[in-house]
mmCIF file of C-alpha atoms in Angstrom:
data_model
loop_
_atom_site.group_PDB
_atom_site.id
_atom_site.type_symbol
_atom_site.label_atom_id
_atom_site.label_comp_id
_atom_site.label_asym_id
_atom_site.label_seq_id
_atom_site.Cartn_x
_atom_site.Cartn_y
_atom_site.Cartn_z
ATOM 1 C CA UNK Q 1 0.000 0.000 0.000
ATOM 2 C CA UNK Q 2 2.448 2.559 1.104
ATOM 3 C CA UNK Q 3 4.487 1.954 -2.813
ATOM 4 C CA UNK Q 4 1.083 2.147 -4.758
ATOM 5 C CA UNK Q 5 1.454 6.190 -5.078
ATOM 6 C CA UNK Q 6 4.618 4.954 -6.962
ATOM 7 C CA UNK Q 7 3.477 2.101 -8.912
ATOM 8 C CA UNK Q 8 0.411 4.045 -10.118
ATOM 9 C CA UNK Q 9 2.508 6.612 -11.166
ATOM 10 C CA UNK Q 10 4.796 3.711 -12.816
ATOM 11 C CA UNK Q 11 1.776 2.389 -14.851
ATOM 12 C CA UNK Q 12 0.290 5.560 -15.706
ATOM 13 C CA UNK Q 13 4.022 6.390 -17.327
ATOM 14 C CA UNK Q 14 4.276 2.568 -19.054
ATOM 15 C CA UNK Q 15 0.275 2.878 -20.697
ATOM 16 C CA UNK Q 16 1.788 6.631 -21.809
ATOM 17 C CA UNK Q 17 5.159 5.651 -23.672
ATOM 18 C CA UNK Q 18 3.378 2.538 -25.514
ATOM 19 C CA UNK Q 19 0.539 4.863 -26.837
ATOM 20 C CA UNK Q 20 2.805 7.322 -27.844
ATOM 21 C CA UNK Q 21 5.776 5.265 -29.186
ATOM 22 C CA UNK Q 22 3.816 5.493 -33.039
ATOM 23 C CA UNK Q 23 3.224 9.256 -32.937
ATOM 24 C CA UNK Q 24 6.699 9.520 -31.959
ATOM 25 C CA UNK Q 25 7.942 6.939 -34.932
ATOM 26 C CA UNK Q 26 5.606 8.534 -37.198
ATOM 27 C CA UNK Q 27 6.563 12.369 -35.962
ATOM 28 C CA UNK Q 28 9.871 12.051 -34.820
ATOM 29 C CA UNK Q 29 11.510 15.707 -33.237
ATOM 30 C CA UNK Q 30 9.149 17.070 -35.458
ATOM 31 C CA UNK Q 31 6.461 17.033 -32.813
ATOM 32 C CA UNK Q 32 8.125 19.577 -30.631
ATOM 33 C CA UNK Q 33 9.155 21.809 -33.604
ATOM 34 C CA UNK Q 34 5.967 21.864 -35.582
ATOM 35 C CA UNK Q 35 3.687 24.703 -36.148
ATOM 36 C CA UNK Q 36 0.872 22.363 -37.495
ATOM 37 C CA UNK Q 37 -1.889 20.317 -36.223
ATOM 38 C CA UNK Q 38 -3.503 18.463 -38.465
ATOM 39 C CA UNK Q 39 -5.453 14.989 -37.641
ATOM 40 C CA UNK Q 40 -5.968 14.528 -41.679
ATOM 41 C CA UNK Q 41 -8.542 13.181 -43.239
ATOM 42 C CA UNK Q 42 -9.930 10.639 -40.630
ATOM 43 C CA UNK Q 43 -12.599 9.158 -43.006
ATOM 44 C CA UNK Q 44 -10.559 8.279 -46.137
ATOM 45 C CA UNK Q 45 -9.747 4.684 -46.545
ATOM 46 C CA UNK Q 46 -6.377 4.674 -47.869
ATOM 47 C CA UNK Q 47 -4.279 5.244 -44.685
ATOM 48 C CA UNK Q 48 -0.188 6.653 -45.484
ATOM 49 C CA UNK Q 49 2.291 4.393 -44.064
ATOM 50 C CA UNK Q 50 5.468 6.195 -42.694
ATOM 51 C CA UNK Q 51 8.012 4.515 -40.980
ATOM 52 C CA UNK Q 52 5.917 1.329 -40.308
ATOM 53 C CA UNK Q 53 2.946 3.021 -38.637
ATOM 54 C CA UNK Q 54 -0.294 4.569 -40.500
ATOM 55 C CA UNK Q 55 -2.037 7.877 -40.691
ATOM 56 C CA UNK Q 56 -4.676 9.419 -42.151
ATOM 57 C CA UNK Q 57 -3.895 11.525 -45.325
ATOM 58 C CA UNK Q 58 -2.567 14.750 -44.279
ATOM 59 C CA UNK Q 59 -1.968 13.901 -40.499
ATOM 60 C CA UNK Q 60 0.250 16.251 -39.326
ATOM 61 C CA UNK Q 61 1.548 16.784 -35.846
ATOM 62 C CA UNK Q 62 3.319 19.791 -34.525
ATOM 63 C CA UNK Q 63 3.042 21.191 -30.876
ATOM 64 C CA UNK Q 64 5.055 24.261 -30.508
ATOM 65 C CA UNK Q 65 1.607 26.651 -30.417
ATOM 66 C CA UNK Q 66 0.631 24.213 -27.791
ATOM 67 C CA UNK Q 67 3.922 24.700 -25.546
ATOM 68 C CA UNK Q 68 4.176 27.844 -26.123
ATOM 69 C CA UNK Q 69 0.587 28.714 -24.940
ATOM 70 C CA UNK Q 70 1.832 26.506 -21.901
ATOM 71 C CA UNK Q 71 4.729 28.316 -21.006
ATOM 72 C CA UNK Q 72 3.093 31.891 -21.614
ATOM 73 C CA UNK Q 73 0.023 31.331 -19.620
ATOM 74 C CA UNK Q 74 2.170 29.610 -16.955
ATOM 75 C CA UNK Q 75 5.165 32.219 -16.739
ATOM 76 C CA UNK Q 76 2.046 35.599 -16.349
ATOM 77 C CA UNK Q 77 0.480 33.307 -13.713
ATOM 78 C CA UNK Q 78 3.934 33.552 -11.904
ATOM 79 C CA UNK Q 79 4.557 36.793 -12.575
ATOM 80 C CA UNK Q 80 1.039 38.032 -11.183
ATOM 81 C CA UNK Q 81 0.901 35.139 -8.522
ATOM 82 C CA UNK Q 82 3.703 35.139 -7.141
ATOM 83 C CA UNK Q 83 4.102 38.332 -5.536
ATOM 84 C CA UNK Q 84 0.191 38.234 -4.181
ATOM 85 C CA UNK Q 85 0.758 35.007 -2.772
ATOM 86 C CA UNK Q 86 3.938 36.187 -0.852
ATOM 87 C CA UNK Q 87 2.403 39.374 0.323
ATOM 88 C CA UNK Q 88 -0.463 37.449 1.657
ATOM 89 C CA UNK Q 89 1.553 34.717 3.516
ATOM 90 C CA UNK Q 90 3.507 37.536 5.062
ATOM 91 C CA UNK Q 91 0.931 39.579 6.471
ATOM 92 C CA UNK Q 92 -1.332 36.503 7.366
ATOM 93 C CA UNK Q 93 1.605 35.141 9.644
ATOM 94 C CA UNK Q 94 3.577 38.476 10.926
ATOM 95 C CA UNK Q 95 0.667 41.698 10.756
ATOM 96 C CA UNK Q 96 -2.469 39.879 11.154
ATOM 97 C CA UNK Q 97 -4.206 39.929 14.939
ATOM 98 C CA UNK Q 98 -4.402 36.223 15.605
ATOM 99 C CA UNK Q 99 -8.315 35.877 16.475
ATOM 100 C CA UNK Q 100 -8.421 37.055 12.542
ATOM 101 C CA UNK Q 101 -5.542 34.785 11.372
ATOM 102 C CA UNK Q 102 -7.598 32.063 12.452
ATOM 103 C CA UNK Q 103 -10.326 32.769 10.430
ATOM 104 C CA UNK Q 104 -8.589 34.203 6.992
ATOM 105 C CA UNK Q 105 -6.740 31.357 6.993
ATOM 106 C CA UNK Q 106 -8.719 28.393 6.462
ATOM 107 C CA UNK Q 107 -9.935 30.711 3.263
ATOM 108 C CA UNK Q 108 -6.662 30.179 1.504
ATOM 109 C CA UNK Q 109 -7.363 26.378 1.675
ATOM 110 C CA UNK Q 110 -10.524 26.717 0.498
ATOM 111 C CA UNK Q 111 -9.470 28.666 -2.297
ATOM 112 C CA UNK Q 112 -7.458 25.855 -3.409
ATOM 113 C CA UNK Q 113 -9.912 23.007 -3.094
ATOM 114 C CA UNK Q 114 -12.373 25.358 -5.486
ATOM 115 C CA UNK Q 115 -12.782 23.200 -8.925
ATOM 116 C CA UNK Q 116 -11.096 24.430 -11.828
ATOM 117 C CA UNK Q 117 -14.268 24.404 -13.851
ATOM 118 C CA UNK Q 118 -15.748 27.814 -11.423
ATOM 119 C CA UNK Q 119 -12.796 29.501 -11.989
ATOM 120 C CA UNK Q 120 -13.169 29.447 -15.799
ATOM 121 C CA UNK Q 121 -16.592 30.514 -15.500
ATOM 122 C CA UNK Q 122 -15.852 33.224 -13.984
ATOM 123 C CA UNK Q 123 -12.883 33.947 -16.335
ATOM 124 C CA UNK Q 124 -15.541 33.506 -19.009
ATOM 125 C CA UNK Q 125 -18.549 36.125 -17.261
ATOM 126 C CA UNK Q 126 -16.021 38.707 -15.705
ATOM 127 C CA UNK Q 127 -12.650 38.415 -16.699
ATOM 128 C CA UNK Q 128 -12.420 38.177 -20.199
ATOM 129 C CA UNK Q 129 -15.241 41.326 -20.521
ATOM 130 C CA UNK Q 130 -13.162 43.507 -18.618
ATOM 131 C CA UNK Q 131 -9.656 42.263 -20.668
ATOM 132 C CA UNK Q 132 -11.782 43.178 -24.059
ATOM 133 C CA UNK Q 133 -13.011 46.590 -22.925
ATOM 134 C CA UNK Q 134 -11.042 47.864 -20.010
ATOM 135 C CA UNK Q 135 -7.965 46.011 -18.936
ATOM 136 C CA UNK Q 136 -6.782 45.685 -22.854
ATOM 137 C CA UNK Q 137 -7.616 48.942 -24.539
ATOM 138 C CA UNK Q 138 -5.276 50.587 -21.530
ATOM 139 C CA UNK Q 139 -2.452 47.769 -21.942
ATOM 140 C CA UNK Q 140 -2.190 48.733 -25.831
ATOM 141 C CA UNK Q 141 -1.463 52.251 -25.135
ATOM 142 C CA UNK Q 142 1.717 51.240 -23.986
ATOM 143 C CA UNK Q 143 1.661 49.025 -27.374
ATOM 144 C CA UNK Q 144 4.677 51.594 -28.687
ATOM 145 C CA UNK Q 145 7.231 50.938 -25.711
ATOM 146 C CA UNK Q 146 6.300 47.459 -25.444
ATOM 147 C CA UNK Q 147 5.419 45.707 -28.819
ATOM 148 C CA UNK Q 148 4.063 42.490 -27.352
ATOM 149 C CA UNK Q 149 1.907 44.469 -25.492
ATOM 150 C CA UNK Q 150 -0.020 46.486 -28.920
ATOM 151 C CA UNK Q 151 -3.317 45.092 -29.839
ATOM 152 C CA UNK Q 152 -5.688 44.335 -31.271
ATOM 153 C CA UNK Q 153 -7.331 43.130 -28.151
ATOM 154 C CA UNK Q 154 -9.617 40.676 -29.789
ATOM 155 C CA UNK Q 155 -12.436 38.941 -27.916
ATOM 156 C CA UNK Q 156 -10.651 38.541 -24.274
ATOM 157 C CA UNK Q 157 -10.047 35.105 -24.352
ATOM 158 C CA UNK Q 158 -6.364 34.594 -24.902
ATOM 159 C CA UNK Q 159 -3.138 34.328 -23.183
ATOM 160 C CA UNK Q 160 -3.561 37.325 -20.660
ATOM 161 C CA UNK Q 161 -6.825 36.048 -19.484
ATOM 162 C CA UNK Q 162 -5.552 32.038 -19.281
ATOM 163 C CA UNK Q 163 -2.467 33.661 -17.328
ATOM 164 C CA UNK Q 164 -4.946 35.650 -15.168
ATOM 165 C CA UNK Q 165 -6.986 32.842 -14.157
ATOM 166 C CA UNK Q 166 -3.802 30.780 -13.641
ATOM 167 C CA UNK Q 167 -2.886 33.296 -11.471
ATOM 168 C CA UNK Q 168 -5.364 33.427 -9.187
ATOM 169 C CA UNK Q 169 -5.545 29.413 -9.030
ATOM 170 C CA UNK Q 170 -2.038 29.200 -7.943
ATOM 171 C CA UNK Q 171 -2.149 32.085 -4.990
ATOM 172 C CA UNK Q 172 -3.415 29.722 -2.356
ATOM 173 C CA UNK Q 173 -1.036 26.821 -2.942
ATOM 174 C CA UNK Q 174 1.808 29.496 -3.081
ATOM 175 C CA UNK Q 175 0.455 31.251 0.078
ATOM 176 C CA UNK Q 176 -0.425 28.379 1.809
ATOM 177 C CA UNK Q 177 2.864 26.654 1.588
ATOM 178 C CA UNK Q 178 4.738 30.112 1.937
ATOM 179 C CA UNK Q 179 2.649 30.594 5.572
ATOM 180 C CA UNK Q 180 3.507 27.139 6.960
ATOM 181 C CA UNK Q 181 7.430 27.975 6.168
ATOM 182 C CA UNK Q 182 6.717 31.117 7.901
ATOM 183 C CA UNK Q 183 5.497 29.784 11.260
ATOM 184 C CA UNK Q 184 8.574 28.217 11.853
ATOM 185 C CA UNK Q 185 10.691 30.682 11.980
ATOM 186 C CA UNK Q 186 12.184 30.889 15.504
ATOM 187 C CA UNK Q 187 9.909 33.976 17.471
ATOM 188 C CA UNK Q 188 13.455 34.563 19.343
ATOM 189 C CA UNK Q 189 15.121 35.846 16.422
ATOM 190 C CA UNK Q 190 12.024 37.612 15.510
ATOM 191 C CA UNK Q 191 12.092 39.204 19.044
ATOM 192 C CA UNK Q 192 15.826 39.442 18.615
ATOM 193 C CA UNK Q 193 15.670 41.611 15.634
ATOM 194 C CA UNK Q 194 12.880 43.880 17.188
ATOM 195 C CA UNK Q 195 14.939 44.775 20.381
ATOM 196 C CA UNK Q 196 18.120 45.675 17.860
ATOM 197 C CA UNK Q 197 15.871 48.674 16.279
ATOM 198 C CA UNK Q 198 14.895 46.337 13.418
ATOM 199 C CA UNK Q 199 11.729 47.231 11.551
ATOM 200 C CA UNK Q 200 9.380 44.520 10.509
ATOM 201 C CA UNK Q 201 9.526 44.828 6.606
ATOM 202 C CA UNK Q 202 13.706 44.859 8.051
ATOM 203 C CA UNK Q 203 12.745 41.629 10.514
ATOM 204 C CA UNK Q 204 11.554 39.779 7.570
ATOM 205 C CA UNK Q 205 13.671 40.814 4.839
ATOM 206 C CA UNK Q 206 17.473 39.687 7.153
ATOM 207 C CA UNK Q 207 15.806 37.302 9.592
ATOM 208 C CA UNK Q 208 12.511 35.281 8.552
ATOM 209 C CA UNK Q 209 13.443 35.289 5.028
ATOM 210 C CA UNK Q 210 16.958 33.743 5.093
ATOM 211 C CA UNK Q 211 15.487 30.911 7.293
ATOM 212 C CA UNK Q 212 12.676 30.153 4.049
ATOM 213 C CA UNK Q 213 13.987 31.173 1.139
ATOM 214 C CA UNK Q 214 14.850 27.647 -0.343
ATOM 215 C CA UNK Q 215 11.121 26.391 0.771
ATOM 216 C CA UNK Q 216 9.198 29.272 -0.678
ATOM 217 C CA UNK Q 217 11.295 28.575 -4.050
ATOM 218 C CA UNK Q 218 9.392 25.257 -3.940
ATOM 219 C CA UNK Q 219 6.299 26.614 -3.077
ATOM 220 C CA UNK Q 220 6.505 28.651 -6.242
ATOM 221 C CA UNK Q 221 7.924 25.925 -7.858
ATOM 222 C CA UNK Q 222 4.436 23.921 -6.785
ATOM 223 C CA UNK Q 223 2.234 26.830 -8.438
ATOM 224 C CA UNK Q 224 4.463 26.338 -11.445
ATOM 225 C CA UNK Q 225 3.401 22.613 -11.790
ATOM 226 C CA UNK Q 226 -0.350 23.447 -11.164
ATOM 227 C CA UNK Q 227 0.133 26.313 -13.913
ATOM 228 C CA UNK Q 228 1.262 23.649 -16.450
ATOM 229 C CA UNK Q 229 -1.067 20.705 -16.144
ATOM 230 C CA UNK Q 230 -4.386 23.049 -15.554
ATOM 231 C CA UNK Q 231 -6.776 21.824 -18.270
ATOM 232 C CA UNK Q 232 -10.401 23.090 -17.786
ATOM 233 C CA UNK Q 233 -10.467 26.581 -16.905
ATOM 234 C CA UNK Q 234 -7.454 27.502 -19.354
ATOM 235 C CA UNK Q 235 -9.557 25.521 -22.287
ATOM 236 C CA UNK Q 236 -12.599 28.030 -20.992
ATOM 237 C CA UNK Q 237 -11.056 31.362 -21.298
ATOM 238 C CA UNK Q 238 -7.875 30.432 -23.337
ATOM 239 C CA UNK Q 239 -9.649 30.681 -27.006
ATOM 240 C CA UNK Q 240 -8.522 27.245 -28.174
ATOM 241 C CA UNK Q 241 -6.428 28.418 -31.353
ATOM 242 C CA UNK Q 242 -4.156 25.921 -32.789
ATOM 243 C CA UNK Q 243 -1.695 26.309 -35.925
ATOM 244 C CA UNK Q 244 -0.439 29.593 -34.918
ATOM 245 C CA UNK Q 245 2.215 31.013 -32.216
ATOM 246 C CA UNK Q 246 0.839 33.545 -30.024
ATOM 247 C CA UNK Q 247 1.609 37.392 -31.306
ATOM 248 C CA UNK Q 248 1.014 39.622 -28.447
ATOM 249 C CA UNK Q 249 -0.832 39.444 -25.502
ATOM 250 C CA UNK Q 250 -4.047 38.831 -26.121
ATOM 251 C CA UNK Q 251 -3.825 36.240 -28.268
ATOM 252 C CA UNK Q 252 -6.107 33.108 -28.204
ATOM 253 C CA UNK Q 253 -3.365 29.957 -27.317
ATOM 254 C CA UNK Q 254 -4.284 26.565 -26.806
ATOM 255 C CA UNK Q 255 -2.143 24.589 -23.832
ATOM 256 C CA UNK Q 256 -1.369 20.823 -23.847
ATOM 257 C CA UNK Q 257 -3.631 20.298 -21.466
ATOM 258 C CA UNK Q 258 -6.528 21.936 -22.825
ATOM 259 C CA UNK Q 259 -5.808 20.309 -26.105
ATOM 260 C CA UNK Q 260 -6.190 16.891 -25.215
ATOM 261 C CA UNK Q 261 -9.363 17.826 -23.505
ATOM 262 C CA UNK Q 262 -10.640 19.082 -26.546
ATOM 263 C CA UNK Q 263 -8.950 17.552 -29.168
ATOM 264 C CA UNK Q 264 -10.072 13.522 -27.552
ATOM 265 C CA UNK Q 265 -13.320 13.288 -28.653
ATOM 266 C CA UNK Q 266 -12.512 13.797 -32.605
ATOM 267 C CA UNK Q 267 -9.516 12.193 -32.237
ATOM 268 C CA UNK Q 268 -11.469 8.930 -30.966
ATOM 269 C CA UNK Q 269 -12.606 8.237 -34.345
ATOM 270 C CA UNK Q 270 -9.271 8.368 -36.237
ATOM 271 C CA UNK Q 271 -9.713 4.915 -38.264
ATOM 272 C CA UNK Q 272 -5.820 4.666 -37.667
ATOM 273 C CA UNK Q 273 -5.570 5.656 -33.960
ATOM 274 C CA UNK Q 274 -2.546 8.060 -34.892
ATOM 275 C CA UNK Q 275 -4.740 11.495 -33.289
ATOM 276 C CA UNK Q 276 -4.917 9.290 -29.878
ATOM 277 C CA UNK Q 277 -1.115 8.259 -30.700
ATOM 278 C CA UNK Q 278 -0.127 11.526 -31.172
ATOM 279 C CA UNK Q 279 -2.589 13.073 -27.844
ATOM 280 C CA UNK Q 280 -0.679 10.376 -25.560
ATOM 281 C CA UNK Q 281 2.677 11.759 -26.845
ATOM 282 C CA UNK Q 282 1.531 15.717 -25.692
ATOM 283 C CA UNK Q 283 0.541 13.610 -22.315
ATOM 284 C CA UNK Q 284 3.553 11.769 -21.955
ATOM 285 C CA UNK Q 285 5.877 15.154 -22.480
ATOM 286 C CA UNK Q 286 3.029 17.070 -20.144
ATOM 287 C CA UNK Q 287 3.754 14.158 -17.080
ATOM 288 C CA UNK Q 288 7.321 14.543 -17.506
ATOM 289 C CA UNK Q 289 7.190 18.035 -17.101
ATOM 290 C CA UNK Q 290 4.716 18.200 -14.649
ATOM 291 C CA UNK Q 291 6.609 15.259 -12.745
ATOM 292 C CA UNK Q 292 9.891 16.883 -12.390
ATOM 293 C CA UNK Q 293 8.611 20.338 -11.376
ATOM 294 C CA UNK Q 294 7.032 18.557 -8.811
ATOM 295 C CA UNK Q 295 9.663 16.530 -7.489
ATOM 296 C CA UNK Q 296 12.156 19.711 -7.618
ATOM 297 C CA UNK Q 297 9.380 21.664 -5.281
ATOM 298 C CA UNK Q 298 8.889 18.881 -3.222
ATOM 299 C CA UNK Q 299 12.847 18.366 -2.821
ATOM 300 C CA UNK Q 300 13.726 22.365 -2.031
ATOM 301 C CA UNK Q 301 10.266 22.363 0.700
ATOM 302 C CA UNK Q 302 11.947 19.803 2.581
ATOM 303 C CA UNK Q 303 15.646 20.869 2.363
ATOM 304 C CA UNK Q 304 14.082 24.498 3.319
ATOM 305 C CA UNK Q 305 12.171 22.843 6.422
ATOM 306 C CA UNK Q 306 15.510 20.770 7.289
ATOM 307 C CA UNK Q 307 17.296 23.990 6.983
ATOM 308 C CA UNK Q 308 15.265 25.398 10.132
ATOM 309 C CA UNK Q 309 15.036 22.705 12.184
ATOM 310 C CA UNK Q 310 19.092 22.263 12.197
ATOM 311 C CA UNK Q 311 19.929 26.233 12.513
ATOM 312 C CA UNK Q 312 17.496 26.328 15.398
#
């Protein structure tokens, strides 16, 4: 029982890599560098053979767009996450009364245990809106400094809104984490630091923040790997566009994840199987990502929380 976390894992990785091994024979480093996304003609009865496997006529894989939208959406999450999340976890744990800590903080868990699915509906009804007639018109003013950053606008749904939601779906585990690392900071140093003439943003920045700094790495680390595998509300608000790389900021991107969601269905009835081929290879790269982020948060959390224990 206690190995089955591993051996699930195991299988889940073995099922993965002998789906995928055609789209990669048929593909090859193609895959990664591709532009195009085609499943080809899935009804024709004259398959193409390449390299011992079949296709449909015209199948053509590429998923740059796709990792691209990934790593856009995931890197504005961090950029706008990051910094709320810290902010919070500081003031929760060092400027917050305690009878109100107690309260506020059972929020941020709850934050994270919201599904996925609410968040992009509210992406959808509020978010996107204000991106098309507020937040975007303003953004391209500044089009002529910043290039990436001139419209048009478009709809709202797009990169800046995926990286948005993102955002605020990765503050809690960020804060959360950040807050526990926080509360073990020795109060004696704390105190310490006070009675030298310290100030608090001072107490933090030479005292509590030395004592962390590995651990809230992985913390943000941990937002980064819920960034990258998030599939329903990015494929809500993220304007599923395929073919294309993303040209400024607003425009529509589709991420691995959400293109698996939506690509499954059509893919199901490829006569050949190569589209479900070819979906297990973007979920294969997508675990091995999502697997080693993981492990490298989980790995600097604990040498962060080792790091206190032996100082104090």
């Amino acid at each position: 029982m206690a190995s089955s976390p591993f051996l699930i894992l195991l299988f889940i990785l073995i099922v993965l890599v002998r789906d995928a091994i055609p789209a990669i024979r048929y593909q090859g480093s193609s895959f990664f560098t591709g532009v195009t996304w085609n499943m080809g003609n899935m009804y024709a009865n004259n398959p193409i053979v390449h390299n011992g496997v079949q296709a449909a006529p015209g199948a053509s894989f590429g998923i740059l767009p796709f990792i691209m939208g990934t790593l856009g959406s995931s890197l504005i999450a961090l950029l706008i996450g990051v910094p709320f999340a810290l902010m919070t976890a500081f003031a929760l744990v060092y400027k917050v009364p305690k009878p109100i800590q107690r309260v506020l903080s059972p929020m941020v868990e709850l934050l994270a245990g919201i599904p996925s699915v609410v968040y992009g509906l509210w992406g959808v009804e509020s978010l996107s809106p204000f991106i098309e007639f507020k937040l975007g018109p303003l953004l391209t003013r500044l089009g002529h400094a910043v290039p990436f950053l001139a419209g048009p606008v478009g709809t709202g749904f797009g990169l800046l809104t995926s990286g948005l939601v993102l955002a605020v779906m990765i503050i809690p585990i960020i804060t959360a984490t950040t807050r526990d690392l926080l509360m073990q900071v020795p109060t004696l140093s704390l105190e310490g630091a006070h009675a030298l003439g310290l100030t608090s943003f001072e107490s933090v920045r030479f005292v509590a923040y030395p004592w962390v700094k590995r651990g809230i790495f992985g913390a943000i680390v941990l937002g980064l790997g819920r960034a990258l595998g998030e599939t329903m509300a990015v494929l809500m608000v993220s304007g599923d566009a395929a073919n294309y790389l993303p040209y400024n900021l607003y425009s529509p991107i589709s991420t691995m994840a959400s293109t698996i969601a939506a690509l499954l269905d059509s893919a199901l009835t490829d006569f050949t199987g190569m589209s479900v081929h070819a979906l297990a290879f973007i979920a294969l790269t997508l675990l091995v990502i999502t697997v080693i982020t993981n492990l490298i948060a989980r790995l600097l959390v604990s040498m962060g929380r080792q790091n206190v224990h032996v100082e104090m």
